[in-house]
Short mmCIF file of C-alpha atoms and ligand atoms in Angstrom, two decimals:
data_model
loop_
_atom_site.label_atom_id
_atom_site.label_comp_id
_atom_site.label_asym_id
_atom_site.label_seq_id
_atom_site.Cartn_x
_atom_site.Cartn_y
_atom_site.Cartn_z
CA UNK A 324 62.88 31.51 12.41
CA UNK A 325 61.68 31.51 8.79
CA UNK A 326 58.12 31.00 7.64
CA UNK A 327 57.00 27.37 7.53
CA UNK A 328 56.82 25.91 4.00
CA UNK A 329 53.21 25.97 2.84
CA UNK A 330 51.98 22.39 2.67
CA UNK A 331 49.84 23.05 -0.36
CA UNK A 332 51.01 25.15 -3.27
CA UNK A 333 48.43 25.63 -6.04
CA UNK A 334 51.05 27.32 -8.25
CA UNK A 335 53.16 24.15 -8.07
CA UNK A 336 50.04 22.01 -8.66
CA UNK A 337 49.25 23.98 -11.83
CA UNK A 338 52.49 22.81 -13.42
CA UNK A 339 51.11 19.25 -13.50
CA UNK A 340 48.15 20.23 -15.70
CA UNK A 341 49.21 20.63 -19.35
CA UNK A 342 45.86 22.10 -20.41
CA UNK A 343 46.37 25.11 -18.16
CA UNK A 344 49.10 26.29 -20.54
CA UNK A 345 46.48 26.85 -23.25
CA UNK A 346 45.40 30.31 -24.29
CA UNK A 347 41.82 31.13 -25.28
CA UNK A 348 41.12 34.24 -27.34
CA UNK A 349 44.79 35.13 -26.78
CA UNK A 350 44.33 35.06 -23.00
CA UNK A 351 45.48 32.49 -20.44
CA UNK A 352 42.85 29.83 -19.84
CA UNK A 353 40.94 30.34 -16.58
CA UNK A 354 39.07 27.13 -15.92
CA UNK A 355 36.23 27.65 -13.44
CA UNK A 356 33.94 24.82 -14.54
CA UNK A 357 35.28 22.17 -12.20
CA UNK A 358 31.86 21.10 -10.93
CA UNK A 359 31.14 19.93 -14.50
CA UNK A 360 34.46 18.13 -14.90
CA UNK A 361 38.01 18.61 -13.69
CA UNK A 362 41.19 18.86 -15.72
CA UNK A 363 43.70 16.00 -15.62
CA UNK A 364 47.28 16.04 -14.30
CA UNK A 365 50.12 14.62 -16.37
CA UNK A 366 50.47 11.78 -13.84
CA UNK A 367 46.98 10.50 -14.72
CA UNK A 368 47.48 10.97 -18.46
CA UNK A 369 50.78 9.05 -18.25
CA UNK A 370 49.29 6.23 -16.16
CA UNK A 371 46.63 5.61 -18.78
CA UNK A 372 49.19 5.74 -21.58
CA UNK A 373 51.44 3.32 -19.67
CA UNK A 374 48.55 0.92 -19.20
CA UNK A 375 47.85 0.80 -22.94
CA UNK A 376 51.53 0.61 -23.83
CA UNK A 377 52.43 -2.12 -21.34
CA UNK A 378 49.54 -4.01 -19.73
CA UNK A 379 46.38 -3.75 -21.82
CA UNK A 380 44.20 -6.88 -21.71
CA UNK A 381 40.74 -7.89 -20.61
CA UNK A 382 40.38 -8.60 -16.88
CA UNK A 383 39.40 -11.80 -15.04
CA UNK A 384 39.21 -13.67 -18.32
CA UNK A 385 42.67 -14.86 -19.26
CA UNK A 386 45.46 -16.83 -17.62
CA UNK A 387 48.12 -15.03 -19.64
CA UNK A 388 50.53 -12.47 -18.24
CA UNK A 389 48.83 -9.38 -19.60
CA UNK A 390 45.41 -10.40 -18.33
CA UNK A 391 46.91 -11.13 -14.90
CA UNK A 392 48.59 -7.71 -14.86
CA UNK A 393 45.47 -5.87 -16.00
CA UNK A 394 43.34 -7.74 -13.42
CA UNK A 395 45.79 -6.89 -10.64
CA UNK A 396 45.79 -3.21 -11.59
CA UNK A 397 42.01 -3.13 -11.81
CA UNK A 398 41.60 -4.80 -8.41
CA UNK A 399 44.20 -2.51 -6.86
CA UNK A 400 42.20 0.44 -8.18
CA UNK A 401 39.19 -0.85 -6.21
CA UNK A 402 41.39 -1.22 -3.12
CA UNK A 403 42.68 2.35 -3.36
CA UNK A 404 39.16 3.72 -3.77
CA UNK A 405 38.07 1.72 -0.70
CA UNK A 406 40.92 3.20 1.35
CA UNK A 407 40.23 6.70 0.07
CA UNK A 408 36.65 6.72 1.36
CA UNK A 409 37.07 4.46 4.40
CA UNK A 410 35.19 1.44 3.03
CA UNK A 411 35.86 -2.02 4.48
CA UNK A 412 37.28 -3.48 1.28
CA UNK A 413 36.80 -3.97 -2.44
CA UNK A 414 33.55 -5.90 -1.87
CA UNK A 415 31.98 -2.52 -1.14
CA UNK A 416 33.37 -0.72 -4.22
CA UNK A 417 31.57 -1.11 -7.55
CA UNK A 418 32.98 0.64 -10.58
CA UNK A 419 30.33 2.25 -12.77
CA UNK A 420 30.37 4.66 -15.69
CA UNK A 421 29.72 7.69 -13.49
CA UNK A 422 27.69 8.91 -10.49
CA UNK A 423 24.53 8.77 -12.59
CA UNK A 424 24.95 5.07 -13.29
CA UNK A 425 25.80 4.43 -9.63
CA UNK A 426 22.51 5.99 -8.51
CA UNK A 427 20.57 4.15 -11.24
CA UNK A 428 22.18 0.90 -10.10
CA UNK A 429 20.75 1.34 -6.60
CA UNK A 430 17.35 2.51 -7.87
CA UNK A 431 16.85 -0.29 -10.38
CA UNK A 432 18.26 -2.96 -8.11
CA UNK A 433 15.92 -1.92 -5.29
CA UNK A 434 13.17 -1.70 -7.89
CA UNK A 435 13.75 -5.40 -8.70
CA UNK A 436 13.51 -6.39 -5.07
CA UNK A 437 12.64 -4.08 -2.21
CA UNK A 438 10.54 -1.16 -3.48
CA UNK A 439 6.85 -1.37 -4.28
CA UNK A 440 3.37 -0.01 -3.48
CA UNK A 441 3.16 1.55 -0.02
CA UNK A 442 6.90 2.33 0.05
CA UNK A 443 8.35 5.81 -0.10
CA UNK A 444 11.61 7.33 -1.31
CA UNK A 445 12.60 10.73 0.07
CA UNK A 446 14.77 13.01 -2.05
CA UNK A 447 15.38 16.76 -1.78
CA UNK A 448 14.67 19.74 -3.99
CA UNK A 449 18.39 20.45 -4.26
CA UNK A 450 19.18 17.20 -6.08
CA UNK A 451 20.87 16.95 -9.44
CA UNK A 452 18.49 15.36 -12.00
CA UNK A 453 20.42 12.11 -11.69
CA UNK A 454 19.11 11.71 -8.13
CA UNK A 455 15.51 12.51 -9.15
CA UNK A 456 14.77 11.03 -12.56
CA UNK A 457 15.65 7.36 -11.80
CA UNK A 458 13.41 7.42 -8.71
CA UNK A 459 10.55 9.18 -10.51
CA UNK A 460 10.70 6.85 -13.53
CA UNK A 461 10.83 3.74 -11.40
CA UNK A 462 8.06 4.90 -9.08
CA UNK A 463 5.68 4.86 -12.06
CA UNK A 464 6.48 1.22 -12.78
CA UNK A 465 6.80 -0.07 -9.22
CA UNK A 466 4.08 1.99 -7.56
CA UNK A 467 6.07 3.58 -4.73
CA UNK A 468 5.98 7.29 -3.91
CA UNK A 469 8.73 9.92 -4.20
CA UNK A 470 8.63 12.78 -1.67
CA UNK A 471 10.67 15.98 -1.80
CA UNK A 472 12.27 17.65 1.20
CA UNK A 473 12.25 21.43 0.83
CA UNK A 474 15.15 23.88 0.89
CA UNK A 475 15.21 27.30 2.54
CA UNK A 476 15.50 30.57 0.63
CA UNK A 477 19.31 30.31 0.72
CA UNK A 478 19.12 26.90 -0.92
CA UNK A 479 20.10 25.03 2.26
CA UNK A 480 18.25 21.85 3.23
CA UNK A 481 15.17 22.29 5.44
CA UNK A 482 15.93 19.58 8.01
CA UNK A 483 12.58 19.95 9.77
CA UNK A 484 10.75 19.36 6.54
CA UNK A 485 12.92 16.32 5.88
CA UNK A 486 12.30 14.99 9.36
CA UNK A 487 8.54 15.35 8.83
CA UNK A 488 8.66 13.41 5.55
CA UNK A 489 10.71 10.44 6.71
CA UNK A 490 8.48 7.76 8.22
CA UNK A 491 8.40 3.99 8.65
CA UNK A 492 7.21 3.85 5.02
CA UNK A 493 10.47 5.40 3.85
CA UNK A 494 12.81 2.82 2.37
CA UNK A 495 15.61 5.14 1.33
CA UNK A 496 16.59 8.79 1.76
CA UNK A 497 18.58 10.12 -1.22
CA UNK A 498 20.52 13.33 -0.73
CA UNK A 499 23.39 15.16 -2.25
CA UNK A 500 26.33 15.90 0.03
CA UNK A 501 27.15 19.22 -1.65
CA UNK A 502 24.80 21.05 -4.02
CA UNK A 503 26.20 21.50 -7.52
CA UNK A 504 24.40 24.85 -7.70
CA UNK A 505 24.80 26.62 -4.37
CA UNK A 506 27.68 24.69 -2.82
CA UNK A 507 25.47 24.10 0.24
CA UNK A 508 26.84 21.19 2.28
CA UNK A 509 24.40 18.84 3.97
CA UNK A 510 24.86 17.45 7.46
CA UNK A 511 25.02 13.74 6.65
CA UNK A 512 25.26 12.61 10.27
CA UNK A 513 21.97 14.39 11.00
CA UNK A 514 20.31 12.97 7.88
CA UNK A 515 21.58 9.46 8.63
CA UNK A 516 20.11 9.65 12.12
CA UNK A 517 16.71 10.75 10.81
CA UNK A 518 16.76 7.87 8.30
CA UNK A 519 18.03 5.28 10.75
CA UNK A 520 15.46 6.21 13.41
CA UNK A 521 12.85 5.22 10.81
CA UNK A 522 14.61 2.12 9.51
CA UNK A 523 15.45 3.74 6.15
CA UNK A 524 18.67 3.50 4.14
CA UNK A 525 20.69 6.55 3.06
CA UNK A 526 22.10 7.12 -0.41
CA UNK A 527 24.50 10.04 -0.73
CA UNK A 528 25.33 11.69 -4.02
CA UNK A 529 28.98 12.52 -3.46
CA UNK A 530 29.67 13.86 -6.97
CA UNK A 531 30.52 17.30 -5.57
CA UNK A 532 32.07 16.27 -2.26
CA UNK A 533 34.31 13.22 -2.74
CA UNK A 534 36.69 15.15 -5.06
CA UNK A 535 36.98 18.04 -2.62
CA UNK A 536 37.12 16.91 1.02
CA UNK A 537 38.05 13.96 3.22
CA UNK A 538 35.23 11.40 3.32
CA UNK A 539 34.81 8.43 5.62
CA UNK A 540 31.71 6.42 4.79
CA UNK A 541 31.77 4.45 8.04
CA UNK A 542 31.99 7.58 10.20
CA UNK A 543 29.15 9.18 8.23
CA UNK A 544 27.00 6.08 8.76
CA UNK A 545 25.66 6.04 5.20
CA UNK A 546 24.64 3.03 3.10
CA UNK A 547 25.50 4.16 -0.42
CA UNK A 548 27.81 6.78 -1.90
CA UNK A 549 27.88 7.62 -5.61
CA UNK A 550 30.58 9.66 -7.34
CA UNK A 551 32.31 10.24 -10.69
CA UNK A 552 36.01 9.93 -11.48
CA UNK A 553 36.01 12.72 -14.04
CA UNK A 554 35.29 15.37 -11.41
CA UNK A 555 38.33 14.28 -9.40
CA UNK A 556 41.19 14.38 -11.92
CA UNK A 557 40.41 10.95 -13.45
CA UNK A 558 39.15 10.29 -16.99
CA UNK A 559 35.51 10.25 -18.03
CA UNK A 560 33.68 6.91 -18.09
CA UNK A 561 34.64 5.71 -14.60
CA UNK A 562 32.55 6.22 -11.50
CA UNK A 563 31.97 4.53 -8.17
CA UNK A 564 29.18 3.15 -6.09
CA UNK A 565 30.10 2.43 -2.50
CA UNK A 566 27.54 0.17 -0.83
CA UNK A 567 27.44 -1.42 2.61
CA UNK A 568 28.41 -5.06 2.12
CA UNK A 569 25.39 -6.57 3.93
CA UNK A 570 23.04 -4.57 1.72
CA UNK A 571 24.90 -5.28 -1.53
CA UNK A 572 24.84 -8.98 -0.76
CA UNK A 573 21.04 -8.90 -0.64
CA UNK A 574 20.59 -6.73 -3.73
CA UNK A 575 19.80 -8.00 -7.22
CA UNK A 576 22.26 -7.13 -10.02
CA UNK A 577 21.26 -4.21 -12.21
CA UNK A 578 22.80 -5.55 -15.44
CA UNK A 579 23.33 -9.15 -16.55
CA UNK A 580 26.11 -10.65 -18.68
CA UNK A 581 29.70 -11.79 -18.40
CA UNK A 582 31.85 -11.11 -15.33
CA UNK A 583 28.86 -10.82 -12.99
CA UNK A 584 28.03 -14.54 -12.99
CA UNK A 585 29.69 -17.58 -11.45
CA UNK A 586 27.63 -20.22 -13.27
CA UNK A 587 24.99 -20.37 -15.98
CA UNK A 588 23.41 -23.80 -16.48
CA UNK A 589 20.71 -24.02 -19.12
CA UNK A 590 18.78 -27.22 -19.66
CA UNK A 591 17.36 -27.46 -23.17
CA UNK A 592 15.17 -30.45 -22.23
CA UNK A 593 13.08 -28.68 -19.60
CA UNK A 594 13.87 -25.05 -20.56
CA UNK A 595 15.30 -24.11 -17.16
CA UNK A 596 18.34 -21.94 -16.60
CA UNK A 597 20.13 -21.77 -13.27
CA UNK A 598 22.27 -18.67 -12.75
CA UNK A 599 24.51 -18.03 -9.77
CA UNK A 600 26.08 -14.64 -9.34
CA UNK A 601 29.73 -13.79 -8.86
CA UNK A 602 31.03 -12.49 -5.54
CA UNK A 603 31.07 -8.79 -4.65
CA UNK A 604 31.85 -6.40 -6.22
CA UNK A 605 31.92 -8.22 -9.59
CA UNK A 606 28.26 -9.23 -9.23
CA UNK A 607 27.46 -5.61 -10.12
CA UNK A 608 30.06 -5.11 -12.86
CA UNK A 609 28.57 -6.84 -15.91
CA UNK A 610 30.59 -6.96 -19.14
CA UNK A 611 34.11 -5.81 -19.89
CA UNK A 612 34.77 -2.93 -17.52
CA UNK A 613 36.60 0.33 -18.09
CA UNK A 614 40.00 -0.95 -17.03
CA UNK A 615 42.04 2.06 -18.17
CA UNK A 616 39.49 4.30 -16.42
CA UNK A 617 40.09 2.36 -13.21
CA UNK A 618 43.84 2.80 -13.64
CA UNK A 619 43.33 6.53 -14.22
CA UNK A 620 41.11 6.82 -11.16
CA UNK A 621 43.71 5.06 -9.02
CA UNK A 622 46.37 7.51 -10.15
CA UNK A 623 44.04 10.47 -9.56
CA UNK A 624 43.42 9.27 -6.01
CA UNK A 625 47.16 8.89 -5.41
CA UNK A 626 47.62 12.44 -6.65
CA UNK A 627 44.88 13.82 -4.39
CA UNK A 628 46.19 11.88 -1.39
CA UNK A 629 49.63 13.30 -2.15
CA UNK A 630 48.17 16.80 -1.85
CA UNK A 631 46.17 15.84 1.26
CA UNK A 632 42.38 16.10 1.17
CA UNK A 633 42.35 18.43 4.20
CA UNK A 634 44.53 20.85 2.22
CA UNK A 635 42.35 20.52 -0.86
CA UNK A 636 39.30 21.40 1.22
CA UNK A 637 41.04 24.30 2.95
CA UNK A 638 42.35 25.74 -0.32
CA UNK A 639 38.90 25.68 -1.94
CA UNK A 640 37.29 27.20 1.16
CA UNK A 641 39.75 30.10 0.98
CA UNK A 642 39.10 30.65 -2.73
CA UNK A 643 35.33 30.52 -2.16
CA UNK A 644 35.46 33.04 0.66
CA UNK A 645 37.64 35.32 -1.45
CA UNK A 646 35.33 35.05 -4.47
CA UNK A 647 32.15 35.57 -2.43
CA UNK A 648 33.66 38.70 -0.91
CA UNK A 649 34.73 40.06 -4.31
CA UNK A 650 31.43 39.28 -6.01
CA UNK A 651 29.50 40.59 -2.98
CA UNK A 652 31.20 43.98 -3.33
CA UNK A 653 30.12 44.33 -6.97
CA UNK A 654 27.00 46.21 -8.02
CA UNK A 655 24.30 44.21 -9.76
CA UNK A 656 25.59 40.75 -8.79
CA UNK A 657 23.44 38.35 -6.80
CA UNK A 658 25.07 35.21 -5.40
CA UNK A 659 22.94 32.28 -4.28
CA UNK A 660 23.57 29.80 -1.53
CA UNK A 661 25.00 29.94 1.98
CA UNK A 662 27.15 32.86 3.11
CA UNK A 663 30.96 32.87 3.17
CA UNK A 664 31.17 31.70 6.78
CA UNK A 665 28.93 28.66 6.30
CA UNK A 666 30.19 25.15 5.66
CA UNK A 667 30.04 24.94 1.91
CA UNK A 668 31.81 23.59 -1.15
CA UNK A 669 33.74 25.61 -3.73
CA UNK A 670 30.78 26.33 -6.00
CA UNK A 671 29.21 29.75 -6.50
CA UNK A 672 26.16 30.43 -8.66
CA UNK A 673 25.20 33.98 -9.41
CA UNK A 674 23.44 36.33 -11.81
CA UNK A 675 24.31 39.78 -13.05
CA UNK A 676 21.40 42.21 -13.47
CA UNK A 677 20.41 42.67 -17.09
CA UNK A 678 22.30 39.64 -18.40
CA UNK A 679 21.00 36.25 -19.44
CA UNK A 680 23.22 33.54 -17.84
CA UNK A 681 24.21 31.98 -21.18
CA UNK A 682 25.06 35.39 -22.68
CA UNK A 683 27.19 36.21 -19.66
CA UNK A 684 29.03 32.88 -19.89
CA UNK A 685 29.72 33.52 -23.59
CA UNK A 686 31.05 36.99 -22.83
CA UNK A 687 33.30 35.58 -20.09
CA UNK A 688 34.60 33.04 -22.60
CA UNK A 689 36.03 35.93 -24.59
CA UNK A 690 38.18 36.70 -21.54
CA UNK A 691 39.40 33.09 -21.50
CA UNK A 692 37.16 32.32 -18.50
CA UNK A 693 35.20 29.03 -18.56
CA UNK A 694 32.07 28.97 -16.40
CA UNK A 695 28.81 27.04 -16.68
CA UNK A 696 25.42 28.64 -17.28
CA UNK A 697 21.80 27.44 -17.17
CA UNK A 698 20.17 25.07 -14.69
CA UNK A 699 23.25 22.88 -14.10
CA UNK A 700 20.97 19.81 -14.31
CA UNK A 701 19.18 20.98 -11.16
CA UNK A 702 16.02 22.59 -12.49
CA UNK A 703 13.81 21.95 -9.42
CA UNK A 704 16.23 23.91 -7.22
CA UNK A 705 16.25 26.85 -9.63
CA UNK A 706 12.43 26.77 -9.71
CA UNK A 707 12.29 26.71 -5.90
CA UNK A 708 14.65 29.72 -5.73
CA UNK A 709 12.65 31.52 -8.42
CA UNK A 710 15.50 31.55 -10.93
CA UNK A 711 15.47 31.12 -14.70
CA UNK A 712 19.08 29.99 -14.59
CA UNK A 713 22.42 31.08 -13.20
CA UNK A 714 26.10 31.38 -13.97
CA UNK A 715 28.34 29.09 -11.98
CA UNK A 716 32.01 29.33 -11.04
CA UNK A 717 33.51 26.29 -9.36
CA UNK A 718 37.02 25.78 -8.03
CA UNK A 719 39.59 23.04 -7.69
CA UNK A 720 43.15 22.35 -6.65
CA UNK A 721 44.80 24.34 -9.44
CA UNK A 722 42.75 27.53 -9.16
CA UNK A 723 44.36 30.62 -7.64
CA UNK A 724 43.16 33.98 -6.31
CA UNK A 725 44.49 35.83 -9.35
CA UNK A 726 41.95 33.94 -11.49
CA UNK A 727 39.13 35.16 -9.27
CA UNK A 728 40.49 38.71 -9.62
CA UNK A 729 40.34 38.22 -13.40
CA UNK A 730 36.76 36.94 -13.19
CA UNK A 731 35.71 40.02 -11.23
CA UNK A 732 37.62 42.35 -13.56
CA UNK A 733 35.94 40.73 -16.57
CA UNK A 734 32.48 40.99 -14.99
CA UNK A 735 33.09 44.70 -14.26
CA UNK A 736 34.16 45.29 -17.85
CA UNK A 737 31.15 43.41 -19.24
CA UNK A 738 28.79 45.30 -16.94
CA UNK A 739 30.18 48.68 -18.05
CA UNK A 740 29.70 47.49 -21.66
N1 LIG B 1011 27.05 17.60 -12.43
C1 LIG B 1011 27.51 19.78 -13.31
O1 LIG B 1011 27.95 20.56 -14.16
P1 LIG B 1011 27.80 12.41 -13.89
O2 LIG B 1011 27.26 13.21 -15.02
O3 LIG B 1011 27.13 11.08 -13.76
O4 LIG B 1011 29.27 12.33 -13.85
O5 LIG B 1011 27.44 13.23 -12.55
C2 LIG B 1011 26.10 13.49 -12.27
C3 LIG B 1011 25.98 14.38 -11.08
C4 LIG B 1011 25.36 13.90 -9.96
N2 LIG B 1011 25.24 14.65 -8.87
C5 LIG B 1011 25.71 15.89 -8.80
C6 LIG B 1011 25.56 16.66 -7.53
C7 LIG B 1011 26.35 16.44 -9.90
O6 LIG B 1011 26.81 17.68 -9.83
C8 LIG B 1011 26.50 15.67 -11.08
C9 LIG B 1011 27.13 16.24 -12.31
C10 LIG B 1011 27.71 18.30 -13.51
O7 LIG B 1011 26.97 20.18 -12.30
C11 LIG B 1011 27.28 17.86 -14.86
S1 LIG B 1011 25.57 18.01 -15.14
#
């Protein structure tokens, strides 16, 4: 009997990404900056073009054919996102600009109603700045306290420290699912239990997990999930906040304007204005939304579902193991984060002795290899690990082992000078 057909073929996937045909410095492009943003398949590019060529109109505002079509597409995009992450329905799916705006929406909405003096918010030292700065800024205005759960020397979450910090005063625990620096993956079921035992809500930053693995918000028992379309094959400018319906119904809108209201009645004689909000999710989507972004995100999700999220996860785990082994065998390279046999995402940060991270990234660029360097918007984690920065390689569906071989070959060449 012949070998079974592989279910997932990254070489076939590559053909869908026009940008991968580019050459940089005369060399084939090797794109290893997927944690910053992913490349886009032709299917997504075409879907956006089709929308503008055939159906472009504002949504929920016109009775004409184009507005009806655009509204249907936009609503269907919410439905497909809901299915993708196991939400109950579109009431739980709010489209935002990106993960950052999704987290800010929760922070500022809770800041309007629900967070004040005596309350606490628990975050972790491994958070991206977007899951720290909104809470810190708001705490100064609203008088609540932000506490930080520690990480261990490998950059993994210190669950005992977290458990000690979460108390009856804690209103919300805000954690990343996968670190954008070390790839460390947090145990959300364990975190949810700690929060729930203390009556706290859980917000998960899924920016580095939703694009890369199957996610079921109901099974994870979380209250909020924030993620960005641009890291999962969709265009920039579209992101998602999942929120549990009962909680969203109680929350105040973050932004006011058109679309998010049902009625605005102003009485000039007595100066009163009565505003009633629209139903979910539109209550949280003020103004003309990013309709083409929603269409692009829907197509990106169809593409990822076509590949199968289990296969996406398995492929990236294989690449990560392979890269960690290769880098681990090199002299003068230090990789951070959990070991190759741990549960982790496809993100590896490292340093090479004697090289500044930005210099190393620039040198790799001359080999056609795109990596990120610096703090990756996670300065507190770098401080905790005693690092002045790092170089980061991050993988996605179109990366192949040969590209990792090239990365290692380039690093060897740079090291030898
Ligand atoms: N991290 C990186 O290179 P936005 O910018 O809103 O799409 O995503 C913010 C964000 C939130 N959480 C995590 C864990 C993230 O990694 C990011 C984005 C990019 O690591 C750009 S700074």
